[in-house]
mmCIF file of N, CA and C in Angstrom:
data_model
loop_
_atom_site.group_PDB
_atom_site.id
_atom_site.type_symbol
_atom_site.label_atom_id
_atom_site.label_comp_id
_atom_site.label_asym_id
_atom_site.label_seq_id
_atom_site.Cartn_x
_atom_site.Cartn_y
_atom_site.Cartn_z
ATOM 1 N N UNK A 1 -19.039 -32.997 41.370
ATOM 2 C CA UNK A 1 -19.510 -33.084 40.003
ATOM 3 C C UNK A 1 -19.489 -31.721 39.325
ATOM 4 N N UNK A 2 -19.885 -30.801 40.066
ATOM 5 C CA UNK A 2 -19.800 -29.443 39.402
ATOM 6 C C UNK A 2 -18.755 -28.911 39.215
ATOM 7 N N UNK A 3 -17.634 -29.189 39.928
ATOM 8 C CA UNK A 3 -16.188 -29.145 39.889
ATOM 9 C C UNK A 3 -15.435 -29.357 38.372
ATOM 10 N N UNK A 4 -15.698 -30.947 38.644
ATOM 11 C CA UNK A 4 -15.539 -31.685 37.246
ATOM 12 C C UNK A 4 -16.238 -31.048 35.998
ATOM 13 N N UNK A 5 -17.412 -31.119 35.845
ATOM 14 C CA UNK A 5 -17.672 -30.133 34.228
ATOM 15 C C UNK A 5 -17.468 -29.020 34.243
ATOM 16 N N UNK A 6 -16.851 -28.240 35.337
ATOM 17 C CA UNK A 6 -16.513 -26.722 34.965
ATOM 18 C C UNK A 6 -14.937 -26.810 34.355
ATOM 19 N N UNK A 7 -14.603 -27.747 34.870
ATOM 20 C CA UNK A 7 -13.029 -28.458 34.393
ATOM 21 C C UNK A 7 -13.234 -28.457 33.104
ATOM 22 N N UNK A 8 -14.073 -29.795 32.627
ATOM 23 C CA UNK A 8 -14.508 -30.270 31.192
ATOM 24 C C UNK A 8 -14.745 -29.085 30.224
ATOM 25 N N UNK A 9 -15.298 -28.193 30.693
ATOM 26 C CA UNK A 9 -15.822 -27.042 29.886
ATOM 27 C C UNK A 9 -15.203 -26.084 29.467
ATOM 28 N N UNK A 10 -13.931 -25.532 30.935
ATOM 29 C CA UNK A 10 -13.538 -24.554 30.959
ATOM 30 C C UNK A 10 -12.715 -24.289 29.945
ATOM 31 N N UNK A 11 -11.727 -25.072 29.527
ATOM 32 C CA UNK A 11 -10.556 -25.081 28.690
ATOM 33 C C UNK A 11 -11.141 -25.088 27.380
ATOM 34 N N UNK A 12 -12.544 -25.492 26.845
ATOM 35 C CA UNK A 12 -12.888 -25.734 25.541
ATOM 36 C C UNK A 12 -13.515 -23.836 25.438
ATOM 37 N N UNK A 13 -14.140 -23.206 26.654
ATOM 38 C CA UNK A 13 -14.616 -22.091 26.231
ATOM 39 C C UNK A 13 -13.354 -21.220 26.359
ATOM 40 N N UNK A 14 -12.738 -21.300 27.359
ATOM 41 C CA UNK A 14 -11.410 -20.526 26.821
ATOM 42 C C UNK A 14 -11.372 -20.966 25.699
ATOM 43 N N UNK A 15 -10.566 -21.176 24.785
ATOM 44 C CA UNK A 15 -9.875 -22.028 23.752
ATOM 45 C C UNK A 15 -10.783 -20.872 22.878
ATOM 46 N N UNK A 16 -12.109 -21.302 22.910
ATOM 47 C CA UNK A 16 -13.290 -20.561 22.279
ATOM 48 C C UNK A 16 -13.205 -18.986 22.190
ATOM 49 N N UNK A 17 -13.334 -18.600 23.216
ATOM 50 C CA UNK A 17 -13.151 -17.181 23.698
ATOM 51 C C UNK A 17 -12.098 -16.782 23.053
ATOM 52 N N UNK A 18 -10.629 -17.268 23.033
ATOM 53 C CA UNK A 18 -9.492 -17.114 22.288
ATOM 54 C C UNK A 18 -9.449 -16.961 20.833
ATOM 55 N N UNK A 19 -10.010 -17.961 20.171
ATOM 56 C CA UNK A 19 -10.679 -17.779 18.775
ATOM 57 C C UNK A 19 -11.151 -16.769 18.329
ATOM 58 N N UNK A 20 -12.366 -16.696 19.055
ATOM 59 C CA UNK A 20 -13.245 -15.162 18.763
ATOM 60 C C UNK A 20 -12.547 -14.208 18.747
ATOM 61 N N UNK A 21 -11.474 -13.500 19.987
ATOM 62 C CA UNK A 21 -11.211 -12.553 20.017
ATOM 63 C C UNK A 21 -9.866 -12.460 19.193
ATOM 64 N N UNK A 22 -9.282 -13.531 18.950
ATOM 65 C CA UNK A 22 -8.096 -13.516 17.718
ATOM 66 C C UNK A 22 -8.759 -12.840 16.283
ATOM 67 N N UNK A 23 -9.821 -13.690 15.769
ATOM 68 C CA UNK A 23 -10.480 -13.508 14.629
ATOM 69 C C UNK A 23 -11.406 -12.417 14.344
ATOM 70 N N UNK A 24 -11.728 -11.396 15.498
ATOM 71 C CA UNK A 24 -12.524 -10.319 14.919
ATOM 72 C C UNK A 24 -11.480 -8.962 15.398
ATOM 73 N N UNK A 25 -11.515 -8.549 13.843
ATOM 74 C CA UNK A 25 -10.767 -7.388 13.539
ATOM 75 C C UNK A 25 -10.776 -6.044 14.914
ATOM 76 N N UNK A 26 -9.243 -5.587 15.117
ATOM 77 C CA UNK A 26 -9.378 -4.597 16.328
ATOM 78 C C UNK A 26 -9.931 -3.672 15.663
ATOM 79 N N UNK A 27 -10.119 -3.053 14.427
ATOM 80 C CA UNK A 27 -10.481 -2.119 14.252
ATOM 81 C C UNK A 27 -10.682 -2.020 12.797
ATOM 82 N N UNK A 28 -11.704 -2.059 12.214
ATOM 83 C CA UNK A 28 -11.923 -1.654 10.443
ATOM 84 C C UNK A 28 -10.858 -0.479 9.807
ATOM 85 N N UNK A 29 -10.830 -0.744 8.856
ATOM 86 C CA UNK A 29 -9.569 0.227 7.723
ATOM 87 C C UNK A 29 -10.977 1.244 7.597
ATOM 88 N N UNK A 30 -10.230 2.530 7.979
ATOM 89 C CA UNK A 30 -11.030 3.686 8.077
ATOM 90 C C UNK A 30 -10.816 4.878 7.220
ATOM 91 N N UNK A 31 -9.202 5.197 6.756
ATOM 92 C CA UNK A 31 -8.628 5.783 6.060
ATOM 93 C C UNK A 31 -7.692 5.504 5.335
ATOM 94 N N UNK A 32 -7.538 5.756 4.363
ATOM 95 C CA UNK A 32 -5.916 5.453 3.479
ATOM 96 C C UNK A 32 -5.035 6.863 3.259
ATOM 97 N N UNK A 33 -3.486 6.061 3.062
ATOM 98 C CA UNK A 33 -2.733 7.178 3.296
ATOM 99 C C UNK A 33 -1.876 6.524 1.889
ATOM 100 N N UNK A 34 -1.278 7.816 0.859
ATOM 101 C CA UNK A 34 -0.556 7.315 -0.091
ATOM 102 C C UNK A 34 1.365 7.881 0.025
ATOM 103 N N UNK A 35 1.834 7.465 -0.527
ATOM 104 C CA UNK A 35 3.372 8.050 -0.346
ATOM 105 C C UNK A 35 3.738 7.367 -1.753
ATOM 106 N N UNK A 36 4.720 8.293 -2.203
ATOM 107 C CA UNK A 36 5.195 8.884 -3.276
ATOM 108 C C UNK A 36 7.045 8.770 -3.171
ATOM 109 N N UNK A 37 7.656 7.874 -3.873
ATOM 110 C CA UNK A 37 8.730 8.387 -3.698
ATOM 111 C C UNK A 37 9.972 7.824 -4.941
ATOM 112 N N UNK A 38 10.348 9.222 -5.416
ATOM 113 C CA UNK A 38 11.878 8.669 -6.233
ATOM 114 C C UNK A 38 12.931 8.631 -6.282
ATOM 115 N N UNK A 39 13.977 7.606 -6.671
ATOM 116 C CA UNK A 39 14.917 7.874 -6.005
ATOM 117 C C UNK A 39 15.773 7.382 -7.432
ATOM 118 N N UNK A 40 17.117 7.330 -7.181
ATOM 119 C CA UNK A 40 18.024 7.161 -8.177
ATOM 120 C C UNK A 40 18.810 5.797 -7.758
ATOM 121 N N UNK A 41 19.632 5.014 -8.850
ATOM 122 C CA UNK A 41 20.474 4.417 -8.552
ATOM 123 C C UNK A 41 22.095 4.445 -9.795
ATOM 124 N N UNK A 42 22.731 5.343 -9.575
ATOM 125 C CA UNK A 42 23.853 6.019 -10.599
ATOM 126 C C UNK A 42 24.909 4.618 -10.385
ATOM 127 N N UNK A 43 25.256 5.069 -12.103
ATOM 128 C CA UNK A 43 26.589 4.002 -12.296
ATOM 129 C C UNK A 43 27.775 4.830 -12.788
ATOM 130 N N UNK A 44 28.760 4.207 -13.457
ATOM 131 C CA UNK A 44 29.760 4.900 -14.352
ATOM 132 C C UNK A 44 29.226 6.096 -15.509
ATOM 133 N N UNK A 45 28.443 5.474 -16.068
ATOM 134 C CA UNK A 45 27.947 6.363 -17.515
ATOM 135 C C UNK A 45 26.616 6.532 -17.498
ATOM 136 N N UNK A 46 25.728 5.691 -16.835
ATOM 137 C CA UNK A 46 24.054 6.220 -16.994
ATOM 138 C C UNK A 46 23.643 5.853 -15.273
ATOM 139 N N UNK A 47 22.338 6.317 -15.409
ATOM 140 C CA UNK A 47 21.238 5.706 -14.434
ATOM 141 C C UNK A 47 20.087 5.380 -14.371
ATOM 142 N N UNK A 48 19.339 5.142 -13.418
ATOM 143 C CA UNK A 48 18.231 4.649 -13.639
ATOM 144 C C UNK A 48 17.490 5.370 -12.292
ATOM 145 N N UNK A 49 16.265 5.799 -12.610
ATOM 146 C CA UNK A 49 15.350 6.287 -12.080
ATOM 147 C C UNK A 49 13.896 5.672 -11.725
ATOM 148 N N UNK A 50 13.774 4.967 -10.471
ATOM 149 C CA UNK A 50 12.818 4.191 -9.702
ATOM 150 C C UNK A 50 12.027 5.312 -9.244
ATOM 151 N N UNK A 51 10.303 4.539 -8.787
ATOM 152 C CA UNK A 51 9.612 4.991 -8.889
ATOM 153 C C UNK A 51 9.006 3.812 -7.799
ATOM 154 N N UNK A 52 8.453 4.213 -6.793
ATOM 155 C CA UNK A 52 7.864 3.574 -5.837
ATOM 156 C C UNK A 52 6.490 4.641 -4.776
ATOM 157 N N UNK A 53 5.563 3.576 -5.452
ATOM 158 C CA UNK A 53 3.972 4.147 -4.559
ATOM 159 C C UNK A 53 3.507 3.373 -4.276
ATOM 160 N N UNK A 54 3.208 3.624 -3.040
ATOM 161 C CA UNK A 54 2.469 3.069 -1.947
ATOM 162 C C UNK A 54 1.494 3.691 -1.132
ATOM 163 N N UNK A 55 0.227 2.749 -1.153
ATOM 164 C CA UNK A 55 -0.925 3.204 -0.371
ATOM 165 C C UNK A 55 -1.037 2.266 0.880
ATOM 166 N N UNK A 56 -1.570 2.602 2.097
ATOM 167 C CA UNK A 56 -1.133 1.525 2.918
ATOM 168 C C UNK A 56 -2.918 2.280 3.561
ATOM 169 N N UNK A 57 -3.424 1.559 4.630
ATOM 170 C CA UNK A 57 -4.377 1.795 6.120
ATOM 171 C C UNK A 57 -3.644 0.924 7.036
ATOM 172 N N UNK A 58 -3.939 1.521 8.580
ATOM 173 C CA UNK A 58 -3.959 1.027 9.312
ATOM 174 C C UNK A 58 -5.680 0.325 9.759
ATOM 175 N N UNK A 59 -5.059 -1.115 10.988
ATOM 176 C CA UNK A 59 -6.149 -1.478 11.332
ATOM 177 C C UNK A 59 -6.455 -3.174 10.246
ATOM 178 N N UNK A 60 -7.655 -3.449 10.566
ATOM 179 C CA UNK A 60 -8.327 -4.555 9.867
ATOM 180 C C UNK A 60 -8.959 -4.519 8.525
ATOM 181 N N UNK A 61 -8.816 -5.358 7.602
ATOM 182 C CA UNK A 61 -9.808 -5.483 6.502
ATOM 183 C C UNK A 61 -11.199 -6.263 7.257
ATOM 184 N N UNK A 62 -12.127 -5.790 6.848
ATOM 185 C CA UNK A 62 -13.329 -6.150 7.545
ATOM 186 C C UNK A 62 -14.162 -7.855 6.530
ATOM 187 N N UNK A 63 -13.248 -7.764 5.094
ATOM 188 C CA UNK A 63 -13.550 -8.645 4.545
ATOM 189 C C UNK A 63 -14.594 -8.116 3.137
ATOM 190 N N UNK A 64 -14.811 -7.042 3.256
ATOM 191 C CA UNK A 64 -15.717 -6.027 2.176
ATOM 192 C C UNK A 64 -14.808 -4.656 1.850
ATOM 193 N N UNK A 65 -13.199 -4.960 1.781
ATOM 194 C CA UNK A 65 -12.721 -3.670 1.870
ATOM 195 C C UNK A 65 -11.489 -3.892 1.117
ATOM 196 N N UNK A 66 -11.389 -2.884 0.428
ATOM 197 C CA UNK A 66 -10.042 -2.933 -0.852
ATOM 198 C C UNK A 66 -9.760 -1.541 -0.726
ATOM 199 N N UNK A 67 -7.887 -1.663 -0.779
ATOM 200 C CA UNK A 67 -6.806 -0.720 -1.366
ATOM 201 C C UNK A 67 -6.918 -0.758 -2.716
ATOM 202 N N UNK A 68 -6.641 0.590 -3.304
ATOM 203 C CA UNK A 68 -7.000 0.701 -4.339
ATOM 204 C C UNK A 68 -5.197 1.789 -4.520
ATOM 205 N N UNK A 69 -3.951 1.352 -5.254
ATOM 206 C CA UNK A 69 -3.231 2.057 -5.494
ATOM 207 C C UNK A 69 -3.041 2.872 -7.734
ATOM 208 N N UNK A 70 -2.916 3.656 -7.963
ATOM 209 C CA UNK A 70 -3.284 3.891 -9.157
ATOM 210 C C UNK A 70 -1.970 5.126 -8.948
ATOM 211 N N UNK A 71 -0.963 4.730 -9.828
ATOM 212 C CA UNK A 71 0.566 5.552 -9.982
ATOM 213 C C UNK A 71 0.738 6.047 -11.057
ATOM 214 N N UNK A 72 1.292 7.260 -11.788
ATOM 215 C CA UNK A 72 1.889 7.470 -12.638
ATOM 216 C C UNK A 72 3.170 7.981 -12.796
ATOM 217 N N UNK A 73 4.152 7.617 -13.353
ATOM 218 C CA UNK A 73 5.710 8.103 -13.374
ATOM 219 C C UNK A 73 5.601 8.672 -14.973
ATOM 220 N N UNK A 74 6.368 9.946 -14.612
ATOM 221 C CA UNK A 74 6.580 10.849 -15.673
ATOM 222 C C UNK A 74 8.237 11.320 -15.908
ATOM 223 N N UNK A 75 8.621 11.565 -17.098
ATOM 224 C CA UNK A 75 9.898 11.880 -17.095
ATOM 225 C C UNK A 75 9.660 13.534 -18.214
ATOM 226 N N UNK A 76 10.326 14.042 -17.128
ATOM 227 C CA UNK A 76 9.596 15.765 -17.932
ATOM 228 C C UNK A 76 8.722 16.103 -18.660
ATOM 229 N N UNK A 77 7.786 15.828 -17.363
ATOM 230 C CA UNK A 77 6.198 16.072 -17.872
ATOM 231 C C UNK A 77 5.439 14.858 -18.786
ATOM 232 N N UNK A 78 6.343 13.810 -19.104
ATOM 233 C CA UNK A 78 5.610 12.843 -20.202
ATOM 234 C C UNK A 78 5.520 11.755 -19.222
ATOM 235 N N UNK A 79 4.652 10.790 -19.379
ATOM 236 C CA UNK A 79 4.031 9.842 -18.872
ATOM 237 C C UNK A 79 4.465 8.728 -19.419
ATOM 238 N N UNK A 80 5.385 7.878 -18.451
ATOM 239 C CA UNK A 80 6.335 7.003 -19.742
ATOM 240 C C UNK A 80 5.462 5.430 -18.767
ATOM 241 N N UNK A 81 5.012 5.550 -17.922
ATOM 242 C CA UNK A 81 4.313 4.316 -17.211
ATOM 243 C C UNK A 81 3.636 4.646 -16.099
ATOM 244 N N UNK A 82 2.463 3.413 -16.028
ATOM 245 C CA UNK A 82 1.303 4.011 -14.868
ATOM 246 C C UNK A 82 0.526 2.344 -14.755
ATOM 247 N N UNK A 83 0.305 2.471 -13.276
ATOM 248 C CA UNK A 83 -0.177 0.938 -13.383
ATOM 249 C C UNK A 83 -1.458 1.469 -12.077
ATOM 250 N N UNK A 84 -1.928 0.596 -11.982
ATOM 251 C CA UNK A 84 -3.281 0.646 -10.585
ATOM 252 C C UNK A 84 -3.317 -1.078 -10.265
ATOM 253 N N UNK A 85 -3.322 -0.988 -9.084
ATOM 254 C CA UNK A 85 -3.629 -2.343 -8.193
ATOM 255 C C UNK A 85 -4.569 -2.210 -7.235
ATOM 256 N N UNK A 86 -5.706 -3.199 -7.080
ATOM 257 C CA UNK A 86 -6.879 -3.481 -6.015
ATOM 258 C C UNK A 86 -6.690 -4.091 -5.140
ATOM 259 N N UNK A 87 -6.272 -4.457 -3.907
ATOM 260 C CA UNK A 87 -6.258 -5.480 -3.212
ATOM 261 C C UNK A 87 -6.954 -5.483 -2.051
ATOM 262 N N UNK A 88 -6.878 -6.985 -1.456
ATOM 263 C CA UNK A 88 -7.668 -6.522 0.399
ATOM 264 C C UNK A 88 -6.725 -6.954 1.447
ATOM 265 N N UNK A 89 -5.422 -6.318 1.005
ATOM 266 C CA UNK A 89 -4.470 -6.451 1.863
ATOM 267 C C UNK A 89 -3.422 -4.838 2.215
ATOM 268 N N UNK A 90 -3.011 -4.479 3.323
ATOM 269 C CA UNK A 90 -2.248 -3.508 2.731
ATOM 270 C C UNK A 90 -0.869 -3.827 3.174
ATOM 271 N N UNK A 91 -0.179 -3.138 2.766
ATOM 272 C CA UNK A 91 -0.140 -1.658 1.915
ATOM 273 C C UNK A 91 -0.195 -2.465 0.216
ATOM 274 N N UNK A 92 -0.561 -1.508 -0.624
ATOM 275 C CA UNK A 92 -0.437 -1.845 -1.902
ATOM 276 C C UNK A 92 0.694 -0.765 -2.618
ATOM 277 N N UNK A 93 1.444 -1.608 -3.356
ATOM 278 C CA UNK A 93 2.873 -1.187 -3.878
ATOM 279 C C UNK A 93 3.154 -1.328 -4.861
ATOM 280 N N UNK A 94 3.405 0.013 -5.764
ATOM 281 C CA UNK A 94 3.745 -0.526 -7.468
ATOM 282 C C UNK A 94 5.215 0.388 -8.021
ATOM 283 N N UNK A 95 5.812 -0.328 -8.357
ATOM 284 C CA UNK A 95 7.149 0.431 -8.369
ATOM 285 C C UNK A 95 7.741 0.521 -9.779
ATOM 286 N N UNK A 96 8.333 1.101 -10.248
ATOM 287 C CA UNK A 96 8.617 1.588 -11.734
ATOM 288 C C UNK A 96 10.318 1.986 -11.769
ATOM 289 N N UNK A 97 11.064 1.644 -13.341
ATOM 290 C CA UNK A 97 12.311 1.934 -13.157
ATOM 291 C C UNK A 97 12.217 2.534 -14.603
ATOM 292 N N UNK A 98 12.907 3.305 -14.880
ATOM 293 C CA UNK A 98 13.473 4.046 -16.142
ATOM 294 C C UNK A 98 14.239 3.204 -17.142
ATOM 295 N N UNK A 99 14.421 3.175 -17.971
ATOM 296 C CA UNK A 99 15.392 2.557 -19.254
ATOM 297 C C UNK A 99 16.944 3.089 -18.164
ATOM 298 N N UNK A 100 18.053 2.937 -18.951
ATOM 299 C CA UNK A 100 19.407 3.485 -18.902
ATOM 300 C C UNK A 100 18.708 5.371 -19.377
ATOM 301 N N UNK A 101 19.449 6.104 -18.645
ATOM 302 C CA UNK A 101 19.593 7.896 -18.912
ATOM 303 C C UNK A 101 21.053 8.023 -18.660
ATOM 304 N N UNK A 102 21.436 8.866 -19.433
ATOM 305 C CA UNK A 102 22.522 9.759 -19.047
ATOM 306 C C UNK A 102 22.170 11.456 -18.864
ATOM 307 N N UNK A 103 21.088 12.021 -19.442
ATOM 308 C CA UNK A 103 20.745 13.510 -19.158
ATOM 309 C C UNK A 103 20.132 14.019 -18.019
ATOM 310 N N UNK A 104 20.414 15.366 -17.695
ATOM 311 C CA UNK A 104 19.204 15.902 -16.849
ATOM 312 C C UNK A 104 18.115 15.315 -16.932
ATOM 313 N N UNK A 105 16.936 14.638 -16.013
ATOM 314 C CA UNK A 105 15.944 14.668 -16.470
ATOM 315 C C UNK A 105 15.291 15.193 -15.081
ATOM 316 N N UNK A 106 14.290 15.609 -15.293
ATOM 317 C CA UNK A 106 12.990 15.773 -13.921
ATOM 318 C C UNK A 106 12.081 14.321 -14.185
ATOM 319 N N UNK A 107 11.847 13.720 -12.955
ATOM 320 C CA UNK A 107 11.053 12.459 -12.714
ATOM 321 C C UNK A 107 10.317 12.878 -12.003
ATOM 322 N N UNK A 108 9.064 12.072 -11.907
ATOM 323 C CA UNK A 108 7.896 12.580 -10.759
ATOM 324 C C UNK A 108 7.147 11.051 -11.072
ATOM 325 N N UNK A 109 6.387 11.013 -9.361
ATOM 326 C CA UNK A 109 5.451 10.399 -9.254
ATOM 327 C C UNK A 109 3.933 10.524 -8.602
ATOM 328 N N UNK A 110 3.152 10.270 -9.197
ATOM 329 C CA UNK A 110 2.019 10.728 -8.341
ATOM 330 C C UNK A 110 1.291 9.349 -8.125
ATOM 331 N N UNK A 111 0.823 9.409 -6.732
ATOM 332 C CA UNK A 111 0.222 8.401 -6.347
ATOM 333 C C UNK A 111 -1.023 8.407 -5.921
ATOM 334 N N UNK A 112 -2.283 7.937 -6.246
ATOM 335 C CA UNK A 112 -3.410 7.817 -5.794
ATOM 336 C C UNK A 112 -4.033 6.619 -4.874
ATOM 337 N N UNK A 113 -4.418 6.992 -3.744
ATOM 338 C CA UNK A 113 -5.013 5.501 -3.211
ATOM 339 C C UNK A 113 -6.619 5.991 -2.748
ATOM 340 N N UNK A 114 -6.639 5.120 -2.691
ATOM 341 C CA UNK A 114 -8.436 4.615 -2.827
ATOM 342 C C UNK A 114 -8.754 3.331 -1.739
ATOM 343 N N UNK A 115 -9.659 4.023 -0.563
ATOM 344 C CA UNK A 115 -10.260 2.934 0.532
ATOM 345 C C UNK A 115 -11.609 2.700 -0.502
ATOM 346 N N UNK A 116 -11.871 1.307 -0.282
ATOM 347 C CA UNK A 116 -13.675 0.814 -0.888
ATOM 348 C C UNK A 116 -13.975 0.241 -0.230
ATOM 349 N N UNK A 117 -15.185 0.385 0.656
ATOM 350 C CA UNK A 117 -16.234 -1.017 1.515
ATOM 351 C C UNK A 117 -17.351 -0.952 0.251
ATOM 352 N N UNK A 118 -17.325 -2.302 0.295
ATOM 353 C CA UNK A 118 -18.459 -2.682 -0.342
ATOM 354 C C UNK A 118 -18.797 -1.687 -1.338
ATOM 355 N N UNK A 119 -17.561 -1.834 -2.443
ATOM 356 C CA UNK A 119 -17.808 -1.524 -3.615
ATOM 357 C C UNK A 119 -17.696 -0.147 -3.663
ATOM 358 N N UNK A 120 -18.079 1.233 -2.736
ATOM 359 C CA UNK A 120 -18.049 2.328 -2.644
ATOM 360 C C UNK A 120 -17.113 2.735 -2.064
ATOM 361 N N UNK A 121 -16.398 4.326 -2.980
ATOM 362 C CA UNK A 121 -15.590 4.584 -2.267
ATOM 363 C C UNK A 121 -15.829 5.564 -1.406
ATOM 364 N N UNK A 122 -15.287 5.178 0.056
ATOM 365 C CA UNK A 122 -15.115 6.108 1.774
ATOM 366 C C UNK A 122 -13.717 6.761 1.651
ATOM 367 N N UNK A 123 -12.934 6.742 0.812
ATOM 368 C CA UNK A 123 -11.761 7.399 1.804
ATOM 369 C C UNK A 123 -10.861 7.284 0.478
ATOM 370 N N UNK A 124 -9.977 8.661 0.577
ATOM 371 C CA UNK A 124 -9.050 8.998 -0.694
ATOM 372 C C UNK A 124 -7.574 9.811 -0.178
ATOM 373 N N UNK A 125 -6.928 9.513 -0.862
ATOM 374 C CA UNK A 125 -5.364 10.165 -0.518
ATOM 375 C C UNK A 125 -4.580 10.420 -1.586
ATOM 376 N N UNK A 126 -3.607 11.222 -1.785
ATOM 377 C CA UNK A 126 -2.572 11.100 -3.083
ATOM 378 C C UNK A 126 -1.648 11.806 -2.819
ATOM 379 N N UNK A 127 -0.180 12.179 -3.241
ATOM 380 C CA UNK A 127 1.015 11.985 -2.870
ATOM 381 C C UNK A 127 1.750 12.107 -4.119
ATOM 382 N N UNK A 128 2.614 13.128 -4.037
ATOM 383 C CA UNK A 128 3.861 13.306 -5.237
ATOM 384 C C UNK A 128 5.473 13.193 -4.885
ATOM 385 N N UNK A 129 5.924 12.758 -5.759
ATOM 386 C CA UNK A 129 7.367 13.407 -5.229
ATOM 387 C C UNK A 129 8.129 13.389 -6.654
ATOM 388 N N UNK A 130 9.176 14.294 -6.720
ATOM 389 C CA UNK A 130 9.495 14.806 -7.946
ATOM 390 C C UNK A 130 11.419 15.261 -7.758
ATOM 391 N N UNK A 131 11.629 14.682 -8.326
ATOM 392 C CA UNK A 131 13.198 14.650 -8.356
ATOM 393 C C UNK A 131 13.744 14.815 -9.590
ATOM 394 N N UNK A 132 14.969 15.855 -9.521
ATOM 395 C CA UNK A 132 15.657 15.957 -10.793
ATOM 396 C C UNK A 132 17.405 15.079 -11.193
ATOM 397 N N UNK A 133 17.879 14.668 -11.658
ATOM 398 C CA UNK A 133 18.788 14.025 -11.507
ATOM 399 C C UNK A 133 19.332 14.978 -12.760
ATOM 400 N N UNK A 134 20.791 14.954 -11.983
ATOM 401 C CA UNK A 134 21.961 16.366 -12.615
ATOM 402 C C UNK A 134 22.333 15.678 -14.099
ATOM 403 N N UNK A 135 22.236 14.314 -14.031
ATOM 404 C CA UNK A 135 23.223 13.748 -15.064
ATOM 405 C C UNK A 135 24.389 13.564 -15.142
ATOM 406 N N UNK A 136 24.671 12.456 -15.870
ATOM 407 C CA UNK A 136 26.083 11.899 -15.534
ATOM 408 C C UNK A 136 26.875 12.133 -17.156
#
C-alpha cells in the first residue's frame, strides 16, 4: 500500500516541483545596459541614415520591473527625432531612419535606459554613437 500512493503521488509532486522551479525567475533584472548604434544604407544618388537603440538586462522580470529606453537622433547637432519606450520585457528597441540625404552630414545617437522596480528607479545606463557619412 505504501508502495502504491508513493506511485499515486510521486508523478503529481514531480510534475509540481517542475512547475515551481520553471516559473520562479533564475535571477531578478539587476542592471541595464544601453547600446547606441548608426549605420548607413547608400544608393545611386542619396542615403539614408538609421538609428537603432537598445536597452536590454539580463536575467528575470520579477513582475514589478520595467525597461525604460528614451533615444534621440540628431543630424548636426539638431534633433530631428526622439522617442522613449517602457516595457517589462527586454531588450527594448527604438530605431529611426533619415528622409533621402545626399550631403555630408554627422548623425548621432544617444541612448538612455532606465531599470524600475516598483515604480523607482535602481539602475541607469546610456550610450552614443556618432557617424559621419562623406556623401554621395
Amino acid at each position: 500500500m505504501k508502495k502504491t500512493l508513493l506511485k499515486k503521488l510521486g508523478i503529481p509532486v514531480f510534475v509540481a516541483t517542475a512547475l515551481i522551479a520553471y516559473a520562479t525567475p533564475a535571477f531578478a533584472w539587476s542592471s541595464v545596459s544601453a547600446y547606441a548604434t548608426v549605420t548607413f544604407t547608400d544608393y545611386a544618388s542619396y542615403y539614408y541614415a538609421k538609428g537603432t537603440g537598445k536597452v536590454s538586462s539580463s536575467g528575470s522580470n520579477t513582475g514589478s520591473q520595467a525597461l525604460e529606453n528614451y533615444s534621440v537622433f540628431t543630424r548636426d547637432g539638431e534633433v530631428i527625432d526622439s522617442d522613449e519606450s517602457r516595457e517589462g520585457s527586454s531588450p527594448v528597441t527604438l530605431s529611426f531612419r533619415s528622409d533621402r540625404e545626399g550631403d555630408s552630414i554627422t548623425w548621432d545617437l544617444s541612448v538612455y535606459g532606465y531599470l524600475y522596480e516598483d515604480g523607482e528607479e535602481i539602475d541607469s545606463d546610456e550610450d552614443y554613437d556618432g557617424e559621419t557619412h562623406p556623401g554621395i
